[in-house]
XYZ file of C-alpha atoms in Angstrom:
621
model
C 73.765 92.778 29.442
C 74.342 90.523 32.146
C 70.961 88.734 30.958
C 72.346 88.236 27.380
C 75.884 86.896 28.803
C 73.982 84.557 30.707
C 71.933 83.183 28.177
C 75.010 82.560 25.825
C 76.234 80.038 28.181
C 75.786 76.384 27.555
C 72.894 74.996 29.049
C 73.640 73.658 32.618
C 73.497 70.009 33.234
C 71.060 69.223 35.662
C 72.406 68.851 39.206
C 71.323 64.916 39.323
C 72.915 64.180 35.817
C 76.117 66.151 36.598
C 76.790 64.808 40.172
C 75.934 61.226 38.876
C 78.452 61.762 36.027
C 81.105 63.038 38.559
C 80.349 60.087 41.393
C 80.713 57.595 38.759
C 83.536 55.239 40.050
C 83.554 52.652 37.405
C 86.061 52.364 34.530
C 84.788 53.347 30.930
C 82.939 50.810 29.089
C 84.615 49.069 26.122
C 82.302 50.894 23.848
C 83.441 54.272 24.715
C 86.994 52.905 23.910
C 86.411 51.905 19.947
C 87.638 54.576 18.227
C 87.891 54.715 14.511
C 91.794 53.499 14.327
C 90.191 50.427 16.622
C 87.279 49.879 14.324
C 89.725 49.476 11.201
C 91.480 46.684 13.501
C 88.885 45.184 14.206
C 87.551 45.057 10.454
C 91.112 43.935 9.685
C 90.976 40.927 11.988
C 87.397 40.061 10.878
C 88.324 40.257 7.293
C 91.443 37.939 7.775
C 89.202 35.724 9.456
C 86.468 35.722 6.865
C 89.326 34.807 4.142
C 91.078 31.946 6.279
C 87.198 30.639 6.558
C 86.668 30.761 2.859
C 90.264 29.226 1.909
C 89.537 26.441 4.410
C 86.182 25.832 2.144
C 88.103 25.671 -0.641
C 86.495 28.721 -2.042
C 89.117 31.324 -1.631
C 92.575 30.739 -3.572
C 96.159 30.605 -1.656
C 97.393 33.971 -3.169
C 94.248 35.666 -1.333
C 95.094 33.839 1.750
C 98.918 35.005 1.740
C 97.664 38.421 1.014
C 95.175 38.235 3.918
C 98.156 36.954 6.104
C 100.405 39.715 4.837
C 97.570 42.577 5.898
C 97.156 40.745 9.603
C 100.937 40.540 9.864
C 101.583 44.176 9.151
C 100.548 45.829 12.706
C 102.254 42.927 14.435
C 105.645 43.295 12.194
C 105.441 47.003 12.655
C 105.188 46.884 16.470
C 107.713 44.348 17.070
C 110.564 46.116 14.733
C 109.668 49.759 16.675
C 110.260 47.639 20.008
C 112.971 46.002 18.978
C 114.821 49.057 17.813
C 113.899 51.713 20.500
C 113.465 49.324 23.475
C 115.768 46.613 22.586
C 112.600 44.576 23.370
C 111.236 41.062 21.848
C 107.764 40.898 22.384
C 104.799 38.637 21.316
C 104.573 40.312 17.772
C 107.888 39.055 16.892
C 107.298 35.677 18.138
C 104.038 35.403 16.186
C 105.678 36.990 13.070
C 107.944 34.110 13.356
C 105.770 31.485 14.126
C 103.425 32.456 11.206
C 106.291 32.816 8.690
C 107.590 29.267 9.497
C 104.136 27.902 9.000
C 103.591 29.733 5.729
C 107.152 28.114 4.507
C 106.196 24.669 5.801
C 102.982 24.827 4.187
C 100.748 24.731 7.221
C 98.822 27.667 5.869
C 95.623 27.297 7.751
C 97.224 26.677 11.454
C 99.649 29.768 10.640
C 96.461 32.048 9.428
C 94.398 30.846 12.126
C 97.195 31.327 14.816
C 97.873 34.653 13.644
C 94.009 35.897 13.850
C 93.860 34.443 17.553
C 96.889 36.348 18.525
C 95.177 39.650 16.886
C 92.406 39.182 19.035
C 94.409 38.553 22.027
C 96.676 41.548 21.505
C 93.613 43.738 20.567
C 91.721 42.611 23.634
C 94.845 43.393 25.899
C 95.276 46.666 24.571
C 91.380 47.528 25.096
C 91.953 46.504 28.638
C 95.149 48.497 29.185
C 93.654 51.476 27.535
C 90.546 51.151 29.750
C 92.500 51.434 32.888
C 94.299 54.388 31.267
C 91.033 55.959 30.378
C 89.628 55.386 34.004
C 92.493 57.384 35.257
C 91.932 60.182 32.852
C 87.937 60.050 33.771
C 88.166 59.359 37.528
C 87.976 62.966 38.072
C 86.142 64.269 35.409
C 86.745 67.218 33.296
C 86.839 70.729 34.134
C 84.810 73.331 32.344
C 86.200 75.104 29.580
C 84.761 78.402 30.476
C 84.105 80.432 33.514
C 81.794 82.931 34.333
C 83.732 85.947 35.772
C 82.266 89.081 37.407
C 83.907 91.983 36.081
C 83.172 95.647 36.490
C 79.554 94.514 38.231
C 78.954 92.443 34.901
C 78.884 88.650 34.854
C 81.160 87.777 31.994
C 81.802 84.262 30.308
C 85.268 83.679 29.213
C 87.548 80.756 28.525
C 89.431 79.072 31.663
C 92.692 80.133 30.239
C 91.685 83.635 30.641
C 90.894 83.701 34.283
C 93.477 85.212 36.164
C 94.283 85.143 40.084
C 92.025 87.274 42.181
C 89.016 87.128 39.532
C 85.822 86.293 41.076
C 84.133 83.351 39.465
C 80.463 82.818 39.873
C 79.490 78.945 40.044
C 75.823 77.958 40.121
C 73.985 74.713 41.189
C 74.807 71.646 38.577
C 77.781 73.424 37.275
C 81.223 72.308 37.886
C 83.800 74.704 39.613
C 86.442 75.661 36.939
C 89.222 77.136 39.226
C 90.848 76.438 43.066
C 89.908 79.250 45.266
C 88.232 80.793 48.285
C 84.495 81.558 48.733
C 83.644 85.049 49.172
C 80.061 85.076 49.199
C 77.312 82.402 48.916
C 76.621 79.179 50.559
C 76.621 75.647 48.706
C 76.734 71.845 49.034
C 79.635 70.772 46.834
C 80.404 67.483 45.973
C 84.099 66.959 46.278
C 84.270 62.967 45.491
C 86.300 63.554 42.280
C 89.049 65.223 44.417
C 88.925 63.507 48.024
C 86.657 60.379 47.405
C 84.463 61.681 50.089
C 81.043 60.595 49.594
C 79.154 63.328 51.155
C 78.861 66.672 49.982
C 80.576 69.262 51.982
C 78.883 72.616 53.017
C 81.052 75.779 51.734
C 80.468 79.158 53.238
C 82.612 82.312 53.114
C 86.152 81.411 53.541
C 85.999 77.800 52.792
C 88.424 76.644 50.121
C 86.918 74.935 46.899
C 88.644 72.806 43.999
C 88.306 72.745 40.166
C 86.507 69.623 39.141
C 84.109 69.568 41.859
C 80.404 69.949 41.474
C 78.088 72.673 43.239
C 74.917 70.607 44.023
C 72.745 73.146 45.615
C 73.117 76.849 46.040
C 75.767 79.275 44.277
C 78.935 80.352 44.923
C 80.979 83.520 44.223
C 84.738 82.218 44.486
C 87.871 84.267 44.415
C 90.314 82.726 42.202
C 93.625 81.500 43.564
C 94.784 78.620 40.903
C 93.760 77.952 37.262
C 94.913 75.398 34.699
C 97.884 73.378 35.412
C 98.225 74.531 38.761
C 94.999 73.361 40.171
C 94.591 70.605 42.517
C 92.697 68.533 39.809
C 95.489 68.921 37.366
C 98.479 68.028 39.988
C 96.444 64.799 40.731
C 95.972 63.833 36.938
C 99.709 64.433 36.628
C 100.537 62.479 39.541
C 98.512 59.413 38.871
C 99.592 59.348 35.174
C 103.421 59.523 36.366
C 102.846 56.659 38.638
C 102.569 54.262 35.832
C 106.021 54.911 34.978
C 107.243 53.836 38.762
C 107.666 50.173 38.123
C 107.436 47.806 41.080
C 110.294 45.705 41.924
C 108.267 42.521 40.863
C 107.645 44.094 37.420
C 111.167 44.799 36.942
C 112.199 41.412 37.991
C 109.758 40.229 35.209
C 111.282 42.396 32.782
C 114.849 41.071 33.405
C 113.700 37.491 33.261
C 112.264 37.967 29.850
C 115.242 39.480 28.767
C 117.748 36.665 29.288
C 114.450 34.144 28.516
C 114.627 34.838 24.748
C 117.713 33.533 23.713
C 117.305 30.381 25.842
C 113.836 30.045 24.174
C 115.484 29.938 20.953
C 118.188 27.764 21.632
C 115.663 25.377 22.721
C 113.406 25.492 19.798
C 116.495 24.997 17.304
C 117.271 22.027 19.668
C 113.919 20.719 19.074
C 113.990 21.275 15.380
C 116.876 19.347 14.860
C 115.848 16.469 17.102
C 112.257 16.095 15.798
C 112.113 17.825 12.662
C 108.417 18.671 13.518
C 107.372 22.148 12.068
C 104.039 22.014 13.590
C 105.649 21.185 17.183
C 108.085 24.021 16.543
C 105.270 26.398 15.897
C 103.264 25.576 18.988
C 106.056 25.694 21.305
C 106.871 29.118 19.657
C 103.480 30.476 21.090
C 103.956 28.804 24.830
C 107.552 29.841 25.008
C 106.902 33.842 24.224
C 107.569 35.630 27.267
C 105.265 38.389 26.525
C 103.046 37.324 29.159
C 105.928 38.245 32.207
C 105.648 41.666 30.217
C 101.997 41.581 30.625
C 101.303 40.133 34.251
C 102.071 43.393 36.302
C 101.420 46.730 34.258
C 97.592 46.626 33.684
C 97.229 45.330 37.308
C 99.530 48.533 38.761
C 97.471 50.866 36.565
C 94.115 49.380 37.474
C 94.926 49.732 41.073
C 96.474 53.174 41.280
C 93.303 54.278 39.214
C 90.952 52.364 41.845
C 92.995 54.193 44.427
C 92.781 57.530 43.391
C 88.741 57.281 42.742
C 88.671 56.632 46.297
C 90.926 59.771 47.353
C 94.180 58.051 47.657
C 96.913 58.988 45.529
C 99.812 56.404 45.027
C 103.073 57.857 43.688
C 104.040 54.546 41.887
C 103.741 50.644 41.456
C 107.001 50.362 44.034
C 104.580 52.240 46.652
C 101.988 49.658 45.524
C 104.282 46.702 46.303
C 106.010 48.242 49.486
C 102.383 48.926 50.920
C 101.319 45.422 50.405
C 104.727 44.403 52.208
C 104.647 46.641 55.267
C 104.286 44.800 58.562
C 104.862 48.281 60.883
C 102.865 51.285 60.821
C 104.170 54.282 62.646
C 101.922 57.207 63.625
C 102.455 60.556 64.413
C 99.371 61.690 66.785
C 98.392 65.435 66.638
C 95.980 65.732 63.601
C 96.795 62.019 62.454
C 95.377 59.876 65.418
C 93.617 63.124 66.865
C 91.763 65.569 65.526
C 94.513 68.404 66.453
C 92.042 70.542 68.228
C 91.619 70.619 72.048
C 88.025 70.083 73.450
C 86.430 70.207 76.982
C 86.359 66.443 77.794
C 85.689 66.697 81.526
C 84.394 69.256 84.422
C 85.369 69.075 88.005
C 83.271 71.167 90.498
C 84.861 72.458 93.750
C 81.905 74.339 94.971
C 78.762 72.813 95.469
C 76.898 76.201 95.156
C 78.091 76.344 91.606
C 76.607 74.282 88.699
C 78.575 72.923 85.682
C 76.393 75.324 83.540
C 77.327 78.495 85.635
C 80.872 77.027 85.730
C 81.209 77.033 81.837
C 78.972 80.361 81.571
C 81.910 82.229 83.674
C 84.781 80.075 82.019
C 83.258 80.931 78.625
C 82.659 84.230 79.128
C 86.197 85.153 80.466
C 87.812 83.544 77.738
C 85.561 84.854 74.728
C 87.881 87.572 73.827
C 91.338 85.303 74.331
C 92.223 83.911 70.609
C 94.342 81.109 72.773
C 93.322 77.474 71.505
C 92.132 76.589 74.893
C 90.204 79.391 75.026
C 88.233 78.748 71.760
C 87.546 75.317 73.430
C 85.811 76.498 76.368
C 83.992 78.867 74.601
C 82.667 76.458 72.403
C 81.767 74.066 75.060
C 79.956 76.762 76.669
C 78.008 77.542 73.702
C 77.332 73.745 73.026
C 75.811 73.617 76.539
C 73.380 76.687 75.914
C 75.438 78.662 78.477
C 74.583 82.637 77.841
C 77.880 84.300 77.616
C 78.372 87.305 79.404
C 80.429 90.571 77.933
C 83.640 90.594 80.043
C 84.944 93.779 81.602
C 88.388 94.600 82.795
C 89.578 91.720 80.529
C 93.228 90.920 80.932
C 95.373 87.845 79.138
C 98.535 86.928 80.961
C 100.695 84.899 78.421
C 101.364 81.514 79.700
C 99.035 81.822 82.564
C 95.473 82.457 81.937
C 92.896 85.440 81.994
C 91.221 87.456 84.459
C 87.966 89.522 83.743
C 85.099 90.823 85.680
C 81.623 89.144 84.702
C 78.184 90.126 86.304
C 80.093 92.021 88.860
C 82.203 88.995 90.019
C 86.060 88.502 89.584
C 86.678 85.482 87.473
C 90.207 83.933 87.033
C 90.937 81.146 84.522
C 94.301 79.406 83.842
C 96.559 76.888 85.122
C 97.534 76.027 88.852
C 100.465 78.435 89.115
C 97.968 81.227 87.951
C 95.620 80.538 90.493
C 98.131 80.255 93.021
C 99.631 83.798 92.237
C 96.015 85.185 92.629
C 96.086 83.563 96.189
C 93.562 81.067 95.157
C 93.868 77.798 97.074
C 92.416 74.611 95.360
C 91.931 70.889 96.019
C 95.136 69.031 95.669
C 93.739 65.710 94.485
C 92.767 67.001 90.946
C 94.244 65.074 88.485
C 94.623 65.696 84.694
C 95.415 62.065 83.670
C 97.427 63.543 80.617
C 94.775 66.280 80.322
C 95.413 69.875 80.232
C 93.523 71.459 83.470
C 92.178 75.029 83.338
C 91.154 75.968 86.851
C 88.370 78.542 87.415
C 88.067 80.843 90.838
C 85.077 82.967 91.504
C 85.837 86.147 93.742
C 88.971 84.374 95.106
C 87.444 80.897 95.522
C 88.186 77.813 93.657
C 84.787 76.779 91.704
C 86.052 74.108 89.517
C 88.241 72.981 86.861
C 87.787 71.997 83.130
C 89.803 69.070 81.670
C 90.685 69.601 77.948
C 92.201 67.048 75.673
C 92.936 66.565 71.791
C 90.078 64.160 70.985
C 90.924 60.680 69.160
C 89.377 60.732 65.784
C 86.244 58.878 65.948
C 86.847 56.325 63.319
C 90.727 55.580 64.516
C 89.774 52.551 66.626
C 88.070 50.693 64.138
C 90.634 51.723 61.053
C 93.737 50.576 63.679
C 91.799 47.142 63.880
C 91.185 46.918 60.092
C 95.006 47.251 59.815
C 95.675 44.691 62.215
C 93.574 42.268 60.746
C 95.486 42.809 57.123
C 98.611 41.769 58.455
C 100.141 44.995 60.239
C 102.288 43.219 63.233
C 102.784 46.390 65.141
C 101.163 50.164 65.648
C 103.497 52.555 67.046
C 102.935 56.216 68.100
C 105.802 58.372 67.227
C 104.853 61.895 68.799
C 106.310 65.332 70.451
C 103.560 65.237 72.712
C 104.562 64.757 76.431
C 104.335 61.117 77.691
C 100.955 61.561 79.656
C 98.904 62.782 76.951
C 100.509 60.197 74.439
C 100.121 57.491 76.805
C 96.295 57.921 77.440
C 95.849 58.316 73.591
C 97.632 55.198 72.840
C 96.004 53.483 75.730
C 92.731 54.561 74.417
C 93.485 53.403 70.962
C 95.250 50.125 72.021
C 98.462 50.859 69.837
C 101.471 48.281 70.834
C 103.848 51.193 71.860
C 104.319 54.770 72.286
C 107.306 57.054 72.047
C 106.788 60.716 73.207
C 108.713 63.883 73.440
C 110.478 63.516 69.969
C 112.148 65.932 68.118
C 111.885 65.051 64.325
C 115.147 63.849 63.940
C 114.255 61.196 66.959
C 111.391 60.103 65.047
C 113.651 59.467 62.088
C 115.916 57.335 64.333
C 112.694 55.533 65.764
C 111.756 54.264 62.373
C 115.515 53.242 61.480
C 115.296 50.948 64.565
C 112.472 49.265 63.219
C 113.840 49.052 59.860
C 116.985 47.712 61.202
C 114.862 44.803 63.064
C 113.773 43.798 59.622
C 110.386 45.617 59.520
C 109.129 47.444 56.515
C 107.821 50.448 58.157
C 104.945 52.873 56.808
C 104.931 56.348 58.493
C 101.665 58.412 58.758
C 101.703 61.964 59.220
C 100.589 65.402 58.252
C 103.099 65.322 55.154
C 104.879 68.720 56.358
C 106.092 68.788 59.892
C 106.720 64.997 59.924
C 108.624 65.407 56.388
C 112.075 63.896 57.700
C 109.955 60.486 58.890
C 108.041 60.150 55.992
C 111.065 60.368 53.951
C 113.101 57.733 56.276
C 110.098 55.153 56.078
C 109.732 52.607 53.316
C 106.528 54.239 52.621
C 105.343 57.812 53.754
C 101.744 58.641 53.935
C 100.547 62.030 54.088
C 96.919 62.607 55.561
C 94.419 65.248 54.544
C 96.540 67.017 52.121
C 93.775 68.418 49.950
C 95.030 71.800 48.729
C 98.498 71.417 50.312
C 101.166 70.914 47.612
C 103.880 70.513 49.971
C 102.114 67.555 51.631
C 101.541 65.690 48.357
C 105.054 65.880 47.163
C 106.407 65.251 50.393
C 104.727 61.671 50.660
C 104.758 58.407 48.829
C 100.957 57.898 49.249
C 98.706 60.753 49.999
C 95.320 60.604 51.321
C 93.069 63.340 50.173
C 91.191 63.734 53.316
C 91.627 63.057 57.123
C 89.715 59.777 56.771
C 92.124 57.440 58.934
C 90.194 54.771 57.191
C 91.850 55.229 54.157
C 94.949 53.849 55.216
C 93.242 50.440 55.584
C 91.671 50.661 52.042
C 94.999 51.638 50.545
C 96.649 48.520 52.234
C 93.654 46.524 50.961
C 93.812 47.429 47.412
C 97.900 47.098 47.504
C 97.750 43.518 48.745
C 95.034 42.476 46.625
C 97.242 44.074 43.410
C 100.101 42.351 44.535
C 98.383 38.907 44.924
C 96.998 39.504 41.556
C 100.317 39.781 40.271
C 101.912 36.767 42.088
C 98.985 34.787 40.586
C 99.601 36.085 37.173
C 103.050 35.144 37.100
C 102.697 31.905 38.903
C 99.501 30.640 37.251
C 99.696 32.684 33.835
C 103.052 32.338 33.286
C 104.244 29.090 35.208
C 101.449 26.660 35.309
C 99.906 27.442 31.800
C 103.146 27.697 30.097
C 104.869 24.776 31.875
C 101.527 22.465 30.906
C 101.652 23.844 27.241
C 104.910 23.133 26.564
C 104.536 19.812 27.897
C 101.471 18.927 25.682
C 103.209 20.124 22.814
C 106.208 17.888 23.194
C 104.054 14.987 23.915
C 102.003 16.031 20.630
C 98.684 16.785 22.690
C 97.955 19.817 21.155
C 99.142 21.806 17.813
C 99.683 25.391 17.225
C 95.716 26.400 16.723
C 95.022 24.824 20.401
C 98.036 26.489 21.767
C 96.685 29.909 20.200
C 93.341 29.551 22.054
C 95.279 28.654 25.241
C 97.369 31.904 24.762
C 93.899 33.799 24.042
C 92.625 32.724 27.298
């Protein structure tokens, strides 16, 4: 039965094909967007264009031309009226309709028809570009499978994903997409998580690891216990967030909309004045094209959509255009320390021997053996370091943990004490007073009542942190500050190692908020980088809150304005680069496209250097 069920599944796509599909980061091609409706629109434009050409060659009669113009104007009139009624908005469609109608009434048949055809082409291209960006958002992650193989009563059964319930065990083989969010119960596999996190390197998944819907099993196979399905998955949440971001307008976009609103009556009065002075219908039609405020409305939305989609493909979730603009303007970055600039896990970073008869390997062997039964993070770090050094760890006897102090144990017949200075003093052990932690945690080790050495432990700086901070400084960030609840010695060491501009330590959550508000009071635009949960107040207080490594963490995604799906601190610099390029492009659109081109076009029209057809061509460009 299991074999028959397996054969009923759709054939699995090869791993290479599937991964290639998932890893594709470029927007969809235009050909993929040519739906039946768009082909009809192309046919309409071509048909009207052919009739205009035949009329100009004196082959087609005037009534046929007027009928073709009516067919061409229909979608423009429909869209213009709907925008006017529903949104109280006058766009290009209304202006083109007025210009074409005036041209027909003034017997400028060819000019009016050519103008309309060119504007139809321009509108079609603009719509296709916008839809391309939106389609990029929908396909940036890929699709979750419609079916899943579920193990029930020792049988593998193919069921719709909608029928999968929490707790069901889903089977995923090489080359298949994972259909649910869950935890690996058995199996080993390499999983391409680029659709969710933007990571380029597949991640090894073993029992206990979390996996996400929409990611791809490249090699191996997994039995996954379902935790979330459908709209609750990380895949669905990312899609919803990115699509919703489009509605969050940037301030520059709102400004453009406001300018367009008051510009329309000014333009109409201007055109009436030109008509009364010149009585030149061609000039009025030409000016109608150049004075249309539609480009103001097009100058930012496409850029914002494209930038948000581009960031999402890199594992960066921007909550809206407003944060895109703010991210471009940020000049101060405030970082939490633990888990943000550092890995958030202690590690042995130094060893000092007090007894020349003891080697580093011996010290690690006794310390690791004594600590191997302890669950304390420092104990785990010592055991890990000892195992990395290849030291065989003996099983401790008479093991005892003293909370807040350390451990006592017997190893190979020797009494081992490992802990802080106070603990060793309580056990009658003396040690050199010259030992200096330098902002690091010190774990002393004594053998048979004699101090053998000390292990220095510290939270390690992220390997990519220094390079990322340098990139941020190069991008125009004036100050980088560290706001941490850790003690001043440790914070100072980390800050000095990374070269941050200032360090504030021993801060409670509300004190971090106060520090951010002080920076804002100085006139800075501040972004706060944290884990999205413990730093929630500071993230909310900052102009832009950036949460790192939030894959699988719903609260963290919702707490931040910008969410990084991995712990890669370099993503902050990437987000800044995307934001600055998008903001610069918007400014170029407004200045060059609306300012320079329109001013020169209006001037050329008033000087009678160009007519309606030339104006339409320039508008298309």
